[in-house]
Amino acid sequence: MTRDQALALDAADALAPMRAQFSLPPGVIYLDGNSLGVLPRATAARVQAVVQQEWGTDLIRSWNSAGWMELPQRIGDKIARLVGAGAGELVVADSTSVNLFKVLSAALDMAAADAPQRRRIVSERSNFPTDLYIAEALARQRGLELVLAEADDIPALLDERVAVLMLTHVNYRSGRMHDMAALSQAAHAAGALALWDLAHSAGAVPVDLKRDGADFAVGCGYKYLNGGPGAPAFVWVHPRHAERFWQPLAGWMGHAAPFEFTPGYRPAAGIARYLCGTPAVLSLAALECGVDTVLAAEPLGGMAALRAKSLALTRLFAERVQATCPSLALVSPQDDARRGSQVCLSHPEIAYPVVQALIARGVIGDFRSPDILRFGLTPLYLRFVDAWDAAEHLRRVLDSGEWRRPEFNQRHAVT
Ligand SMILES: *Cc1c(COP(=O)(O)O)cnc(C)c1O
């Protein structure tokens, strides 16, 4: 593909107007929306209104008058539309790690009640570490076993010993996407529950939790949902399980009647019991603006249209890199059905300095230890020409050797 052909794709792109929703700094090609989504134009004014009017002027009355109390449900209902969940089934709260602790605890309680001989949590060895740490901690607490395997070996592990299959739908490093329907079905056939982390899926790929047989799900607000740094995360429990158990962080916001201030815990009905403490109102205001940027694509075909563009972008970028950068290996799947919204490349020695040199050129991706160059391509705000230009910058960094400069070889705390 030539640069002119990439420009022609942009001219014909029905989603192109979506880019105007974002405040993109000039001179930057942003390929890190899988780590921190771009700032929506609406966010600053919205947060300022919440600060000045709702907090500054209306003060504590805003819990009622501005609907602060309902934010976890209101935004939850919006995210539900993106992941195949119903209204009232999903809430926004806490971080992905904390929500995972809640749902994995509840899933293990269910398994302990229904099938106490099942003592295994199965996950993928290359799952995001926080997911594995949470599972490890719960396994230690309950005397269970965390069993890790490569993606292809997971189905063979699903047997009568397994309580919960816990997976991240799209792998954060490789960009490889699991078949949620097939694996959930395999888990159920073995009598286990299926728990999915949608951190790299929500707002990035179509997800249909109910159709595909998920029992529990969590996901992230600051990646493809553009909610801002440290945005609250979300949690979903299939309605058939939502009231079976308490989650372990039984705080007052998950109580049936928090403002009765009674000493005993009575869980709220449904998913509301997965709330714990007071909603983070400022962060929720920013998150809602971010979620709205994804929902704005609904009249243009929604997640299906975003997915089609995402696949075309990742394909274009991967093909250009393969054609022009022979020293890099393509790690993310070539098969569209298996690829999330990112392209991962590897180099055994110079992945880190190459990413730094690219960032200095305004092409922002990231490095994932030990050898991965990771590029998230967000269809809401990226153009085809951006993908083409990014690949060209990468070629120049490699051909010129500019990655050798000392400043690109110095490790920062966040990579
Ligand atoms: C980004 C990400 C997280 C982040 O968890 P936090 O609690 O928000 O820090 C968790 N799991 C996966 C799979 C992720 O990709």
Coordinates of C-alpha atoms and ligand atoms in Angstrom, one line a residue:
M1 CA 0.0 0.0 0.0
T2 CA 1.2 3.5 -0.8
R3 CA 0.7 6.6 1.4
D4 CA -1.8 7.9 -1.2
Q5 CA -3.8 4.7 -0.9
A6 CA -3.8 5.2 2.9
L7 CA -5.1 8.8 2.4
A8 CA -7.8 7.4 0.1
L9 CA -8.9 5.0 2.8
D10 CA -9.3 8.0 5.2
A11 CA -11.3 9.9 2.7
A12 CA -13.7 7.0 2.4
D13 CA -13.8 6.2 6.2
A14 CA -17.3 6.7 7.6
L15 CA -15.8 6.8 11.1
A16 CA -13.4 9.6 10.3
P17 CA -15.5 12.3 12.0
M18 CA -15.1 10.5 15.3
R19 CA -11.6 11.9 15.6
A20 CA -12.9 15.4 16.1
Q21 CA -14.2 14.3 19.6
F22 CA -10.6 14.2 20.8
S23 CA -8.0 16.6 21.8
L24 CA -4.9 15.2 20.1
P25 CA -1.6 17.1 20.5
P26 CA -0.2 18.2 17.2
G27 CA 2.7 16.2 15.8
V28 CA 1.8 13.1 17.7
I29 CA 0.8 9.7 16.3
Y30 CA -0.7 8.1 19.3
L31 CA -0.4 4.3 19.3
D32 CA -0.9 3.8 23.1
G33 CA -4.7 4.0 23.5
N34 CA -4.5 0.5 24.8
S35 CA -2.6 1.8 27.8
L36 CA -4.1 5.3 28.3
G37 CA -6.8 6.5 26.0
V38 CA -6.7 10.0 24.5
L39 CA -8.4 13.0 26.2
P40 CA -11.9 13.6 24.8
R41 CA -12.6 17.3 24.0
A42 CA -15.7 17.2 26.3
T43 CA -13.9 16.0 29.4
A44 CA -12.2 19.2 30.6
A45 CA -15.4 21.3 30.5
R46 CA -17.4 18.5 32.1
V47 CA -15.0 18.0 35.0
Q48 CA -14.8 21.7 35.5
A49 CA -18.6 21.9 35.7
V50 CA -18.6 19.2 38.3
V51 CA -15.9 20.9 40.3
Q52 CA -17.3 24.5 40.1
Q53 CA -21.0 24.0 40.0
E54 CA -21.8 20.6 41.4
W55 CA -19.1 20.6 44.1
G56 CA -18.2 24.3 44.5
T57 CA -21.8 25.7 44.5
D58 CA -24.2 22.9 45.2
L59 CA -22.0 21.1 47.6
I60 CA -23.3 18.1 49.4
R61 CA -26.8 18.6 47.8
S62 CA -25.3 17.2 44.6
W63 CA -25.4 13.7 45.8
N64 CA -29.1 13.9 45.1
S65 CA -29.5 16.9 42.7
A66 CA -26.7 16.0 40.3
G67 CA -27.2 12.3 40.5
W68 CA -23.8 11.6 42.0
M69 CA -25.1 8.5 43.7
E70 CA -26.3 6.9 40.5
L71 CA -23.1 7.5 38.5
P72 CA -21.8 3.9 39.0
Q73 CA -25.0 2.5 37.6
R74 CA -25.6 5.2 34.9
I75 CA -22.1 4.8 33.4
G76 CA -22.4 1.0 34.0
D77 CA -25.4 0.9 31.8
K78 CA -23.6 2.7 29.0
I79 CA -20.6 0.3 29.2
A80 CA -23.0 -2.6 29.2
R81 CA -24.1 -1.7 25.7
L82 CA -20.5 -2.2 24.5
V83 CA -20.0 -5.6 26.1
G84 CA -23.3 -7.5 25.5
A85 CA -24.7 -7.0 29.0
G86 CA -28.1 -5.7 30.0
A87 CA -29.1 -2.5 31.8
G88 CA -28.7 -2.8 35.6
E89 CA -26.2 -5.6 35.3
L90 CA -22.9 -3.8 35.3
V91 CA -21.4 -1.1 37.7
V92 CA -18.4 1.1 37.6
A93 CA -16.2 1.1 40.7
D94 CA -12.6 0.7 42.1
S95 CA -9.9 -0.6 39.9
T96 CA -9.7 -3.7 37.6
S97 CA -7.5 -5.4 40.2
V98 CA -10.0 -4.8 43.0
N99 CA -13.0 -5.8 40.9
L100 CA -11.2 -9.0 40.0
F101 CA -10.7 -9.8 43.6
K102 CA -14.4 -9.3 44.2
V103 CA -15.7 -11.5 41.3
L104 CA -13.0 -14.2 41.7
S105 CA -13.9 -14.4 45.4
A106 CA -17.6 -14.7 44.5
A107 CA -16.9 -17.3 41.8
L108 CA -14.8 -19.3 44.3
D109 CA -17.6 -19.1 46.9
M110 CA -20.0 -20.5 44.3
A111 CA -17.7 -23.3 43.4
A112 CA -17.1 -24.1 47.1
A113 CA -20.8 -24.3 47.7
D114 CA -21.7 -26.3 44.6
A115 CA -18.5 -28.5 44.0
P116 CA -16.1 -28.3 46.9
Q117 CA -13.8 -30.9 45.3
R118 CA -12.9 -28.3 42.6
R119 CA -9.7 -26.7 43.9
R120 CA -8.2 -25.1 40.8
I121 CA -8.2 -21.7 39.2
V122 CA -6.9 -22.0 35.6
S123 CA -5.4 -19.0 33.8
E124 CA -2.9 -18.2 31.1
R125 CA 0.8 -17.9 32.0
S126 CA 1.2 -14.7 30.1
N127 CA -2.0 -13.1 31.6
F128 CA -1.5 -9.6 32.9
P129 CA 0.4 -9.9 36.1
T130 CA -2.0 -8.1 38.4
D131 CA -4.7 -10.7 37.5
L132 CA -2.3 -13.5 38.3
Y133 CA -1.3 -11.9 41.6
I134 CA -4.9 -11.5 42.7
A135 CA -5.6 -15.1 41.8
E136 CA -2.4 -16.2 43.6
A137 CA -3.4 -14.3 46.7
L138 CA -6.9 -15.8 46.7
A139 CA -5.6 -19.3 46.1
R140 CA -3.2 -18.9 49.0
Q141 CA -5.9 -17.6 51.3
R142 CA -8.2 -20.5 50.4
G143 CA -5.8 -23.3 50.0
L144 CA -6.5 -23.6 46.3
E145 CA -4.2 -24.1 43.3
L146 CA -3.5 -21.6 40.6
V147 CA -2.7 -23.5 37.4
L148 CA -1.1 -21.6 34.5
A149 CA -0.7 -22.7 30.9
E150 CA 0.0 -21.4 27.4
A151 CA -3.1 -20.3 25.6
D152 CA -3.3 -23.4 23.4
D153 CA -3.0 -25.8 26.3
I154 CA -5.9 -24.3 28.3
P155 CA -8.8 -26.4 26.9
A156 CA -7.0 -29.6 27.9
L157 CA -6.8 -28.4 31.5
L158 CA -10.5 -28.0 31.9
D159 CA -11.7 -30.9 34.0
E160 CA -13.5 -31.9 37.2
R161 CA -10.7 -30.3 39.3
V162 CA -11.4 -26.8 38.0
A163 CA -13.5 -24.2 39.9
V164 CA -12.9 -21.1 37.7
L165 CA -11.3 -20.4 34.3
M166 CA -10.0 -16.9 34.6
L167 CA -8.8 -15.3 31.4
T168 CA -8.1 -11.9 29.8
H169 CA -9.9 -11.8 26.5
V170 CA -7.2 -10.0 24.6
N171 CA -3.7 -10.6 25.8
Y172 CA -2.0 -7.3 26.8
R173 CA 1.4 -8.3 25.3
S174 CA 0.7 -10.4 22.3
G175 CA -2.6 -8.9 21.3
R176 CA -4.0 -12.4 20.8
M177 CA -7.7 -12.7 21.4
H178 CA -9.3 -15.8 22.9
D179 CA -12.5 -17.3 21.6
M180 CA -14.7 -16.3 24.5
A181 CA -17.7 -18.5 23.4
A182 CA -15.7 -21.6 22.9
L183 CA -13.7 -21.4 26.1
S184 CA -16.7 -20.4 28.2
Q185 CA -18.5 -23.4 26.8
A186 CA -15.6 -25.7 27.5
A187 CA -15.4 -24.4 31.0
H188 CA -19.1 -25.0 31.5
A189 CA -18.9 -28.5 30.0
A190 CA -16.2 -29.3 32.6
G191 CA -18.5 -27.8 35.3
A192 CA -16.3 -24.7 35.9
L193 CA -17.2 -21.0 35.8
A194 CA -15.8 -18.6 33.2
L195 CA -14.4 -15.2 34.3
W196 CA -13.2 -12.7 31.7
D197 CA -11.1 -9.6 32.0
L198 CA -12.0 -7.2 29.3
A199 CA -9.2 -4.6 29.9
H200 CA -8.1 -4.8 26.2
S201 CA -11.5 -5.5 24.8
A202 CA -14.1 -3.0 26.1
G203 CA -14.4 -0.3 23.4
A204 CA -11.8 -2.2 21.3
V205 CA -13.5 -5.3 20.0
P206 CA -17.1 -6.5 20.0
V207 CA -17.9 -8.4 23.2
D208 CA -21.1 -10.3 23.9
L209 CA -20.8 -11.5 27.4
K210 CA -24.3 -13.1 27.6
R211 CA -24.3 -14.7 24.2
D212 CA -20.8 -16.1 24.7
G213 CA -21.5 -17.7 28.1
A214 CA -19.4 -15.5 30.5
D215 CA -20.3 -15.8 34.2
F216 CA -18.2 -12.8 35.5
A217 CA -16.3 -10.0 33.9
V218 CA -14.2 -7.0 34.8
G219 CA -12.7 -4.3 32.7
C220 CA -10.7 -1.1 32.6
G221 CA -11.9 2.5 32.2
Y222 CA -8.7 4.2 31.1
K223 CA -7.7 2.2 28.1
Y224 CA -10.1 2.1 25.1
L225 CA -12.9 3.7 27.1
N226 CA -10.8 7.0 27.3
G227 CA -11.7 7.6 30.9
G228 CA -8.5 9.2 31.9
P229 CA -5.5 8.1 34.1
G230 CA -6.6 5.8 36.8
A231 CA -10.3 5.9 35.7
P232 CA -12.6 3.6 37.7
A233 CA -13.0 0.1 36.3
F234 CA -16.2 -2.0 35.8
V235 CA -17.6 -5.2 37.0
W236 CA -20.3 -7.5 35.6
V237 CA -21.9 -10.6 37.1
H238 CA -24.3 -12.7 35.1
P239 CA -27.8 -11.9 36.6
R240 CA -28.3 -15.6 37.5
H241 CA -25.3 -15.4 39.9
A242 CA -25.5 -11.8 41.1
E243 CA -27.4 -12.4 44.2
R244 CA -26.0 -15.8 45.2
F245 CA -23.1 -14.5 47.3
W246 CA -21.7 -11.5 49.0
Q247 CA -18.6 -10.2 47.5
P248 CA -15.9 -9.9 50.2
L249 CA -15.5 -6.1 50.2
A250 CA -18.9 -5.6 51.8
G251 CA -18.8 -1.8 52.1
W252 CA -21.8 0.5 52.7
M253 CA -22.3 1.4 49.1
G254 CA -23.1 -2.2 48.4
H255 CA -25.6 -2.3 51.3
A256 CA -29.3 -2.6 50.6
A257 CA -29.9 0.7 52.5
P258 CA -26.7 2.6 53.2
F259 CA -28.4 5.6 54.7
E260 CA -30.2 3.6 57.4
F261 CA -26.8 3.2 59.0
T262 CA -27.6 -0.2 60.5
P263 CA -24.8 -2.2 62.1
G264 CA -25.4 -5.4 60.1
Y265 CA -24.6 -5.9 56.4
R266 CA -27.5 -6.6 54.1
P267 CA -26.3 -6.8 50.5
A268 CA -28.1 -4.7 47.9
A269 CA -30.1 -6.5 45.2
G270 CA -28.3 -7.4 42.0
I271 CA -25.0 -6.0 40.8
A272 CA -25.1 -3.0 43.3
R273 CA -23.7 -5.2 46.0
Y274 CA -20.4 -5.2 44.0
L275 CA -20.0 -1.5 45.0
C276 CA -17.9 -0.9 48.1
G277 CA -17.1 2.7 49.1
T278 CA -18.1 6.2 48.0
P279 CA -18.1 6.8 44.2
A280 CA -15.1 8.8 42.9
V281 CA -17.3 11.5 41.4
L282 CA -14.6 13.6 39.5
S283 CA -13.1 10.5 38.0
L284 CA -16.6 9.2 37.1
A285 CA -17.4 12.4 35.3
A286 CA -14.3 12.0 33.1
L287 CA -15.0 8.4 32.5
E288 CA -18.5 9.1 31.3
C289 CA -17.1 11.5 28.7
G290 CA -14.8 8.8 27.6
V291 CA -17.5 6.1 27.3
D292 CA -19.6 8.6 25.4
T293 CA -16.9 8.9 22.7
V294 CA -17.3 5.2 22.0
L295 CA -21.1 5.3 22.1
A296 CA -21.0 8.2 19.6
A297 CA -20.0 5.6 17.0
E298 CA -23.3 3.7 17.4
P299 CA -25.2 5.6 14.6
L300 CA -22.2 4.8 12.4
G301 CA -22.3 1.0 13.0
G302 CA -21.0 0.9 16.6
M303 CA -18.5 -1.7 17.7
A304 CA -18.9 -3.7 14.5
A305 CA -17.8 -0.7 12.4
L306 CA -15.0 0.1 14.9
R307 CA -13.8 -3.5 14.7
A308 CA -13.7 -3.5 10.9
K309 CA -11.6 -0.3 11.0
S310 CA -9.4 -1.6 13.8
L311 CA -8.6 -4.7 11.8
A312 CA -7.9 -2.7 8.7
L313 CA -5.6 -0.4 10.7
T314 CA -3.7 -3.2 12.4
R315 CA -3.4 -5.1 9.1
L316 CA -2.0 -2.0 7.3
F317 CA 0.5 -1.3 10.0
A318 CA 1.7 -4.9 10.4
E319 CA 2.0 -5.3 6.6
R320 CA 4.0 -2.1 6.2
V321 CA 6.4 -3.1 9.1
Q322 CA 6.9 -6.5 7.7
A323 CA 7.6 -5.1 4.2
T324 CA 10.1 -2.5 5.5
C325 CA 11.6 -3.6 8.8
P326 CA 13.0 -7.1 8.3
S327 CA 14.7 -7.1 11.7
L328 CA 11.4 -7.1 13.6
A329 CA 9.3 -10.2 14.2
L330 CA 5.5 -9.9 14.2
V331 CA 4.2 -11.3 17.4
S332 CA 0.5 -10.4 17.3
P333 CA -1.7 -12.8 15.3
Q334 CA -2.1 -12.3 11.5
D335 CA -5.4 -14.0 11.6
D336 CA -8.1 -11.3 12.0
A337 CA -10.3 -13.5 14.2
R338 CA -7.5 -13.8 16.8
R339 CA -6.1 -10.3 16.9
G340 CA -7.2 -7.5 19.3
S341 CA -6.7 -3.9 18.4
Q342 CA -2.9 -3.9 18.7
V343 CA 0.2 -4.9 16.8
C344 CA 3.1 -6.4 18.7
L345 CA 6.5 -6.7 17.3
S346 CA 9.6 -8.1 18.9
H347 CA 13.4 -7.7 18.7
P348 CA 15.7 -9.6 21.0
E349 CA 18.0 -6.7 21.8
I350 CA 16.8 -3.3 20.9
A351 CA 13.1 -3.2 21.5
Y352 CA 13.4 -0.6 24.3
P353 CA 15.6 2.0 22.6
V354 CA 13.6 1.7 19.3
V355 CA 10.4 2.6 21.1
Q356 CA 12.1 5.5 22.8
A357 CA 13.5 6.8 19.5
L358 CA 10.0 6.5 18.0
I359 CA 8.5 8.5 20.9
A360 CA 11.1 11.2 20.3
R361 CA 9.7 11.4 16.8
G362 CA 6.2 11.8 18.2
V363 CA 5.1 8.2 17.5
I364 CA 4.0 7.0 20.9
G365 CA 3.8 3.2 21.5
D366 CA 5.3 1.3 24.4
F367 CA 7.8 -1.3 25.4
R368 CA 6.8 -4.5 27.2
S369 CA 9.6 -6.4 28.9
P370 CA 11.7 -8.1 27.7
D371 CA 11.5 -7.7 24.0
I372 CA 8.1 -6.4 22.8
L373 CA 7.3 -3.2 20.8
R374 CA 3.6 -2.7 21.4
F375 CA 1.3 -0.5 19.3
G376 CA -2.4 0.0 20.1
L377 CA -4.4 1.2 17.1
T378 CA -7.6 2.9 18.2
P379 CA -10.1 3.2 15.4
L380 CA -11.9 6.1 17.0
Y381 CA -9.1 8.6 16.5
L382 CA -6.5 7.1 14.3
R383 CA -6.3 7.6 10.6
F384 CA -5.0 5.1 8.0
V385 CA -2.3 7.6 7.1
D386 CA -1.2 7.6 10.8
A387 CA -0.6 3.9 10.6
W388 CA 1.3 4.3 7.4
D389 CA 3.4 7.1 8.7
A390 CA 4.1 5.3 12.0
A391 CA 5.5 2.3 10.1
E392 CA 7.7 4.7 8.0
H393 CA 9.1 6.3 11.2
L394 CA 9.9 2.9 12.5
R395 CA 11.8 2.0 9.4
R396 CA 13.7 5.2 9.6
V397 CA 14.6 4.7 13.3
L398 CA 16.0 1.3 12.4
D399 CA 17.7 2.2 9.1
S400 CA 19.4 5.3 10.6
G401 CA 20.5 3.6 13.8
E402 CA 19.2 6.6 15.8
W403 CA 18.0 4.2 18.5
R404 CA 21.7 3.9 19.5
R405 CA 21.6 7.4 21.1
P406 CA 22.4 7.1 24.8
E407 CA 19.2 8.9 25.9
F408 CA 17.1 6.2 24.2
N409 CA 18.9 3.5 26.1
Q410 CA 18.1 4.8 29.6
R411 CA 15.3 3.0 31.3
H412 CA 12.4 4.9 32.8
A413 CA 10.2 3.7 35.6
V414 CA 7.1 3.4 33.4
T415 CA 7.9 1.8 30.1
Ligands
LIG1 C1 -4.6 -2.7 32.4 C2 -5.0 -4.0 33.0 C3 -5.3 -4.1 34.3 C4 -5.2 -2.8 35.2 O1 -5.6 -3.0 36.5 P1 -5.6 -1.8 37.5 O2 -6.2 -2.4 38.7 O3 -6.4 -0.7 36.8 O4 -4.2 -1.3 37.7 C5 -5.7 -5.3 34.8 N1 -5.8 -6.4 34.1 C6 -5.5 -6.3 32.8 C7 -5.6 -7.6 31.9 C8 -5.0 -5.1 32.2 O5 -4.7 -5.1 30.9

